[in-house]
PDB file of C-alpha atoms in Angstrom:
ATOM      1  CA  MET A   1     123.373  -4.192 -13.140  1.00 76.00           C
ATOM      2  CA  SER A   2     125.412  -3.536  -9.983  1.00 90.00           C
ATOM      3  CA  THR A   3     123.990  -4.082  -6.492  1.00 91.00           C
ATOM      4  CA  GLU A   4     124.084  -0.345  -5.802  1.00 91.00           C
ATOM      5  CA  ALA A   5     122.245   0.462  -9.029  1.00 92.00           C
ATOM      6  CA  THR A   6     119.611  -2.196  -8.230  1.00 93.00           C
ATOM      7  CA  LEU A   7     119.105  -0.721  -4.745  1.00 93.00           C
ATOM      8  CA  LEU A   8     118.785   2.815  -6.134  1.00 92.00           C
ATOM      9  CA  GLU A   9     116.258   1.623  -8.707  1.00 94.00           C
ATOM     10  CA  ARG A  10     114.219  -0.194  -6.049  1.00 95.00           C
ATOM     11  CA  ALA A  11     114.267   2.938  -3.859  1.00 94.00           C
ATOM     12  CA  GLY A  12     113.382   5.294  -6.694  1.00 95.00           C
ATOM     13  CA  SER A  13     116.649   7.177  -6.016  1.00 95.00           C
ATOM     14  CA  GLN A  14     115.451   8.338  -2.601  1.00 96.00           C
ATOM     15  CA  CYS A  15     115.914   7.394   1.045  1.00 97.00           C
ATOM     16  CA  GLU A  16     113.782   4.340   1.777  1.00 97.00           C
ATOM     17  CA  LEU A  17     112.870   5.700   5.223  1.00 96.00           C
ATOM     18  CA  CYS A  18     112.255   9.441   4.787  1.00 96.00           C
ATOM     19  CA  SER A  19     112.114   9.852   0.965  1.00 95.00           C
ATOM     20  CA  SER A  20     114.931  12.441   0.879  1.00 95.00           C
ATOM     21  CA  THR A  21     116.825  12.573  -2.413  1.00 95.00           C
ATOM     22  CA  GLU A  22     119.963  14.259  -1.039  1.00 95.00           C
ATOM     23  CA  ASN A  23     123.155  12.439   0.021  1.00 95.00           C
ATOM     24  CA  ILE A  24     121.749   8.938  -0.397  1.00 96.00           C
ATOM     25  CA  ALA A  25     123.834   5.756  -0.277  1.00 94.00           C
ATOM     26  CA  PRO A  26     123.411   2.037   0.386  1.00 95.00           C
ATOM     27  CA  PHE A  27     123.396   0.992   4.041  1.00 95.00           C
ATOM     28  CA  VAL A  28     123.821  -2.594   5.290  1.00 93.00           C
ATOM     29  CA  VAL A  29     121.243  -3.610   7.899  1.00 92.00           C
ATOM     30  CA  SER A  30     122.970  -5.382  10.803  1.00 87.00           C
ATOM     31  CA  PRO A  31     123.876  -8.047  11.687  1.00 86.00           C
ATOM     32  CA  HIS A  32     124.690  -8.479   7.999  1.00 85.00           C
ATOM     33  CA  THR A  33     127.988  -7.019   6.836  1.00 83.00           C
ATOM     34  CA  GLN A  34     127.908  -7.027   3.042  1.00 87.00           C
ATOM     35  CA  ILE A  35     125.815  -4.920   0.707  1.00 89.00           C
ATOM     36  CA  THR A  36     123.295  -7.152  -1.040  1.00 92.00           C
ATOM     37  CA  VAL A  37     119.889  -6.330  -2.442  1.00 92.00           C
ATOM     38  CA  ASP A  38     118.252  -8.348   0.351  1.00 94.00           C
ATOM     39  CA  HIS A  39     120.318  -6.982   3.270  1.00 94.00           C
ATOM     40  CA  ALA A  40     120.732  -3.303   2.433  1.00 95.00           C
ATOM     41  CA  VAL A  41     118.622  -0.181   2.056  1.00 96.00           C
ATOM     42  CA  VAL A  42     119.177   3.254   0.587  1.00 96.00           C
ATOM     43  CA  LEU A  43     119.448   5.919   3.289  1.00 96.00           C
ATOM     44  CA  CYS A  44     120.081   9.648   3.350  1.00 95.00           C
ATOM     45  CA  GLU A  45     122.871  11.001   5.556  1.00 95.00           C
ATOM     46  CA  THR A  46     120.412  12.174   8.252  1.00 94.00           C
ATOM     47  CA  CYS A  47     118.760   8.763   8.606  1.00 95.00           C
ATOM     48  CA  LYS A  48     122.105   6.949   8.461  1.00 94.00           C
ATOM     49  CA  GLU A  49     123.599   9.031  11.281  1.00 92.00           C
ATOM     50  CA  GLN A  50     120.564   8.548  13.521  1.00 91.00           C
ATOM     51  CA  VAL A  51     120.280   4.824  12.790  1.00 90.00           C
ATOM     52  CA  GLU A  52     123.940   4.393  13.750  1.00 87.00           C
ATOM     53  CA  ASP A  53     123.682   6.580  16.875  1.00 83.00           C
ATOM     54  CA  THR A  54     120.222   6.498  18.436  1.00 79.00           C
ATOM     55  CA  SER A  55     121.279   8.695  21.353  1.00 76.00           C
ATOM     56  CA  ASN A  56     120.839  11.825  19.221  1.00 78.00           C
ATOM     57  CA  MET A  57     117.561  11.127  17.427  1.00 86.00           C
ATOM     58  CA  ASP A  58     115.399  13.937  16.057  1.00 91.00           C
ATOM     59  CA  VAL A  59     111.953  12.612  17.024  1.00 91.00           C
ATOM     60  CA  ASN A  60     110.095  14.694  14.449  1.00 92.00           C
ATOM     61  CA  HIS A  61     112.310  13.458  11.602  1.00 95.00           C
ATOM     62  CA  TRP A  62     111.177   9.898  12.313  1.00 95.00           C
ATOM     63  CA  ARG A  63     107.492  10.615  11.778  1.00 94.00           C
ATOM     64  CA  CYS A  64     108.317   9.516   8.225  1.00 95.00           C
ATOM     65  CA  LEU A  65     108.168   5.953   9.566  1.00 95.00           C
ATOM     66  CA  ASN A  66     104.363   6.184   9.536  1.00 93.00           C
ATOM     67  CA  ASP A  67     104.704   5.682   5.758  1.00 94.00           C
ATOM     68  CA  SER A  68     107.909   3.674   5.332  1.00 95.00           C
ATOM     69  CA  MET A  69     106.940   1.026   7.917  1.00 95.00           C
ATOM     70  CA  TRP A  70     104.498  -0.324   5.314  1.00 95.00           C
ATOM     71  CA  SER A  71     107.274  -1.060   2.803  1.00 95.00           C
ATOM     72  CA  GLN A  72     107.278  -4.567   1.334  1.00 95.00           C
ATOM     73  CA  VAL A  73     111.103  -4.669   1.576  1.00 96.00           C
ATOM     74  CA  PRO A  74     112.155  -6.677   4.668  1.00 96.00           C
ATOM     75  CA  ALA A  75     115.328  -4.611   5.256  1.00 95.00           C
ATOM     76  CA  VAL A  76     113.244  -1.402   5.325  1.00 96.00           C
ATOM     77  CA  GLN A  77     110.746  -3.051   7.700  1.00 96.00           C
ATOM     78  CA  VAL A  78     113.617  -4.062  10.006  1.00 95.00           C
ATOM     79  CA  LEU A  79     114.988  -0.502  10.224  1.00 95.00           C
ATOM     80  CA  ALA A  80     111.511   0.981  10.664  1.00 95.00           C
ATOM     81  CA  TRP A  81     110.758  -1.475  13.491  1.00 95.00           C
ATOM     82  CA  ARG A  82     114.074  -0.749  15.215  1.00 93.00           C
ATOM     83  CA  GLN A  83     113.650   3.029  15.038  1.00 93.00           C
ATOM     84  CA  LEU A  84     110.053   2.839  16.256  1.00 93.00           C
ATOM     85  CA  THR A  85     111.244   0.623  19.111  1.00 91.00           C
ATOM     86  CA  HIS A  86     113.863   3.220  20.058  1.00 88.00           C
ATOM     87  CA  LEU A  87     111.152   5.888  19.981  1.00 91.00           C
ATOM     88  CA  SER A  88     108.480   3.830  21.753  1.00 87.00           C
ATOM     89  CA  SER A  89     108.261   6.357  24.602  1.00 87.00           C
ATOM     90  CA  GLU A  90     106.582   8.659  22.054  1.00 91.00           C
ATOM     91  CA  SER A  91     102.880   7.816  21.828  1.00 91.00           C
ATOM     92  CA  TRP A  92     102.737   8.110  18.022  1.00 93.00           C
ATOM     93  CA  ALA A  93     105.724   5.733  17.667  1.00 92.00           C
ATOM     94  CA  GLN A  94     104.194   3.195  20.058  1.00 92.00           C
ATOM     95  CA  ASP A  95     100.912   3.391  18.121  1.00 93.00           C
ATOM     96  CA  ALA A  96     102.764   2.799  14.841  1.00 93.00           C
ATOM     97  CA  LEU A  97     104.707  -0.087  16.361  1.00 92.00           C
ATOM     98  CA  ASP A  98     101.452  -1.639  17.588  1.00 92.00           C
ATOM     99  CA  MET A  99      99.971  -1.414  14.059  1.00 94.00           C
ATOM    100  CA  MET A 100     103.085  -2.644  12.251  1.00 94.00           C
ATOM    101  CA  TYR A 101     103.058  -6.142  10.833  1.00 92.00           C
ATOM    102  CA  ILE A 102     106.206  -7.985   9.846  1.00 92.00           C
ATOM    103  CA  GLU A 103     106.782 -11.654   9.092  1.00 94.00           C
ATOM    104  CA  GLU A 104     108.217 -13.799  11.895  1.00 93.00           C
ATOM    105  CA  GLU A 105     111.577 -14.227  10.139  1.00 93.00           C
ATOM    106  CA  THR A 106     111.869 -10.464   9.573  1.00 93.00           C
ATOM    107  CA  ALA A 107     110.969  -9.799  13.225  1.00 91.00           C
ATOM    108  CA  LYS A 108     113.757 -12.144  14.334  1.00 91.00           C
ATOM    109  CA  TRP A 109     116.198 -10.254  12.099  1.00 92.00           C
ATOM    110  CA  ALA A 110     115.037  -6.949  13.585  1.00 90.00           C
ATOM    111  CA  GLU A 111     115.502  -8.189  17.151  1.00 87.00           C
ATOM    112  CA  LEU A 112     118.798  -9.958  16.428  1.00 83.00           C
ATOM    113  CA  GLY A 113     120.401  -6.811  15.065  1.00 70.00           C
ATOM    114  CA  MET A 114     119.265  -4.526  17.876  1.00 72.00           C
ATOM    115  CA  ASP A 115     122.376  -3.303  19.618  1.00 54.00           C
ATOM    116  CA  ALA A 116     122.104  -4.146  23.315  1.00 44.00           C
ATOM    117  CA  ASP A 117     123.709  -0.814  24.174  1.00 42.00           C
ATOM    118  CA  ASN A 118     120.860   1.027  22.472  1.00 53.00           C
ATOM    119  CA  ARG A 119     118.274  -0.606  24.718  1.00 61.00           C
ATOM    120  CA  LYS A 120     119.214   1.074  27.938  1.00 78.00           C
ATOM    121  CA  HIS A 121     116.949   2.350  30.674  1.00 87.00           C
ATOM    122  CA  ALA A 122     115.900   5.909  29.849  1.00 90.00           C
ATOM    123  CA  ASP A 123     113.377   8.375  31.256  1.00 91.00           C
ATOM    124  CA  CYS A 124     110.539  10.078  29.347  1.00 90.00           C
ATOM    125  CA  HIS A 125     113.044  12.487  27.735  1.00 87.00           C
ATOM    126  CA  GLY A 126     115.554   9.797  26.775  1.00 83.00           C
ATOM    127  CA  ALA A 127     117.994  10.635  29.594  1.00 87.00           C
ATOM    128  CA  PRO A 128     119.813   7.472  30.687  1.00 89.00           C
ATOM    129  CA  LEU A 129     118.869   6.061  34.083  1.00 92.00           C
ATOM    130  CA  ALA A 130     121.333   4.377  36.433  1.00 92.00           C
ATOM    131  CA  LYS A 131     120.939   2.279  39.567  1.00 92.00           C
ATOM    132  CA  GLY A 132     120.576   4.593  42.571  1.00 94.00           C
ATOM    133  CA  ASP A 133     119.150   7.556  40.626  1.00 95.00           C
ATOM    134  CA  THR A 134     116.242   9.646  41.884  1.00 96.00           C
ATOM    135  CA  VAL A 135     113.282  10.120  39.543  1.00 96.00           C
ATOM    136  CA  THR A 136     109.989  12.015  39.581  1.00 96.00           C
ATOM    137  CA  ILE A 137     106.775  10.376  38.367  1.00 96.00           C
ATOM    138  CA  ILE A 138     105.248  12.461  35.547  1.00 96.00           C
ATOM    139  CA  LYS A 139     101.610  11.279  35.701  1.00 95.00           C
ATOM    140  CA  ASP A 140      99.198   9.575  38.083  1.00 95.00           C
ATOM    141  CA  LEU A 141      99.702   5.803  37.892  1.00 95.00           C
ATOM    142  CA  PRO A 142      97.100   3.384  39.280  1.00 94.00           C
ATOM    143  CA  VAL A 143      98.752   0.344  40.877  1.00 91.00           C
ATOM    144  CA  LYS A 144      97.368  -2.936  39.527  1.00 89.00           C
ATOM    145  CA  GLY A 145      95.650  -5.082  42.107  1.00 88.00           C
ATOM    146  CA  SER A 146      95.132  -2.282  44.632  1.00 89.00           C
ATOM    147  CA  SER A 147      93.343   1.001  45.120  1.00 91.00           C
ATOM    148  CA  MET A 148      96.679   2.834  45.432  1.00 93.00           C
ATOM    149  CA  VAL A 149      97.623   5.540  42.932  1.00 95.00           C
ATOM    150  CA  VAL A 150     101.203   6.772  42.530  1.00 95.00           C
ATOM    151  CA  LYS A 151     100.644  10.510  42.181  1.00 96.00           C
ATOM    152  CA  GLN A 152     102.292  12.789  39.652  1.00 96.00           C
ATOM    153  CA  GLY A 153     105.302  14.489  41.240  1.00 96.00           C
ATOM    154  CA  THR A 154     106.119  11.568  43.551  1.00 96.00           C
ATOM    155  CA  MET A 155     109.879  11.215  44.017  1.00 96.00           C
ATOM    156  CA  VAL A 156     111.334   7.720  43.869  1.00 96.00           C
ATOM    157  CA  ARG A 157     114.836   7.550  45.344  1.00 96.00           C
ATOM    158  CA  ASN A 158     117.544   4.935  44.893  1.00 96.00           C
ATOM    159  CA  ILE A 159     115.906   3.143  41.956  1.00 96.00           C
ATOM    160  CA  GLY A 160     116.854  -0.307  40.762  1.00 94.00           C
ATOM    161  CA  LEU A 161     116.875  -1.364  37.110  1.00 91.00           C
ATOM    162  CA  ALA A 162     115.341  -4.501  35.603  1.00 87.00           C
ATOM    163  CA  GLN A 163     118.092  -6.718  34.186  1.00 78.00           C
ATOM    164  CA  ASP A 164     116.033  -8.153  31.342  1.00 72.00           C
ATOM    165  CA  ASP A 165     113.671  -5.280  30.505  1.00 81.00           C
ATOM    166  CA  PRO A 166     114.992  -1.759  29.784  1.00 85.00           C
ATOM    167  CA  GLU A 167     111.484  -0.333  30.187  1.00 89.00           C
ATOM    168  CA  LEU A 168     111.188  -1.113  33.926  1.00 92.00           C
ATOM    169  CA  PHE A 169     112.728   0.228  37.114  1.00 95.00           C
ATOM    170  CA  SER A 170     111.991  -0.549  40.751  1.00 95.00           C
ATOM    171  CA  GLY A 171     111.670   1.680  43.773  1.00 95.00           C
ATOM    172  CA  LYS A 172     109.813   2.294  47.007  1.00 95.00           C
ATOM    173  CA  VAL A 173     106.664   4.369  46.897  1.00 94.00           C
ATOM    174  CA  GLU A 174     104.833   5.011  50.177  1.00 91.00           C
ATOM    175  CA  GLY A 175     106.855   2.208  51.787  1.00 92.00           C
ATOM    176  CA  GLN A 176     105.984  -0.360  49.114  1.00 92.00           C
ATOM    177  CA  GLN A 177     108.536  -1.783  46.661  1.00 94.00           C
ATOM    178  CA  MET A 178     107.133  -1.843  43.110  1.00 94.00           C
ATOM    179  CA  TRP A 179     108.071  -1.919  39.441  1.00 93.00           C
ATOM    180  CA  LEU A 180     107.319   1.159  37.324  1.00 94.00           C
ATOM    181  CA  ARG A 181     107.772   1.987  33.656  1.00 94.00           C
ATOM    182  CA  CYS A 182     110.684   4.256  32.736  1.00 94.00           C
ATOM    183  CA  GLU A 183     108.499   6.192  30.280  1.00 93.00           C
ATOM    184  CA  PHE A 184     106.515   7.621  33.231  1.00 95.00           C
ATOM    185  CA  CYS A 185     109.463   9.130  35.089  1.00 95.00           C
ATOM    186  CA  ARG A 186     111.830  12.082  34.746  1.00 95.00           C
ATOM    187  CA  LYS A 187     115.370  11.888  36.064  1.00 94.00           C
ATOM    188  CA  LYS A 188     116.312  14.442  38.767  1.00 88.00           C
TER     189      LYS A 188
END
């Protein structure tokens, strides 16, 4: 039996992420480059396009990950983890990611294949943030270790971006320099 036929049989002739039966084909999960039963999944055209270009993701389409993240197939787990990570600013996706369990080796594969360009600083709507941007805080944020609260609607000008963590930015609020999470801001 060919590799493609084996993959289709394993997937039940449907997308292994969203269960669509239309326009399905094998997809190699990076960083691997060859289609093998262990390193490929069956995806529909919609999932394939959004896995390859996460800048245009349809958030509601990916609610299917609530089911597919429990797959026993490591390659499916890797893609589910990556997509949930890209969508982690959505509360349901973060909840799913927190519940998801994958073996240590599979987790390393998932992290290794994450494209560094896809893990950029982005606001609550997914708009890319750049050093020097102005953002508005979207909810009241208590500051750890103090009685201060950064109020909703506060403008933070001339932000800085964390080099090693795409979820954090820095800025001055009421004269104090602090780190804030990108998911709680909206770009101006």
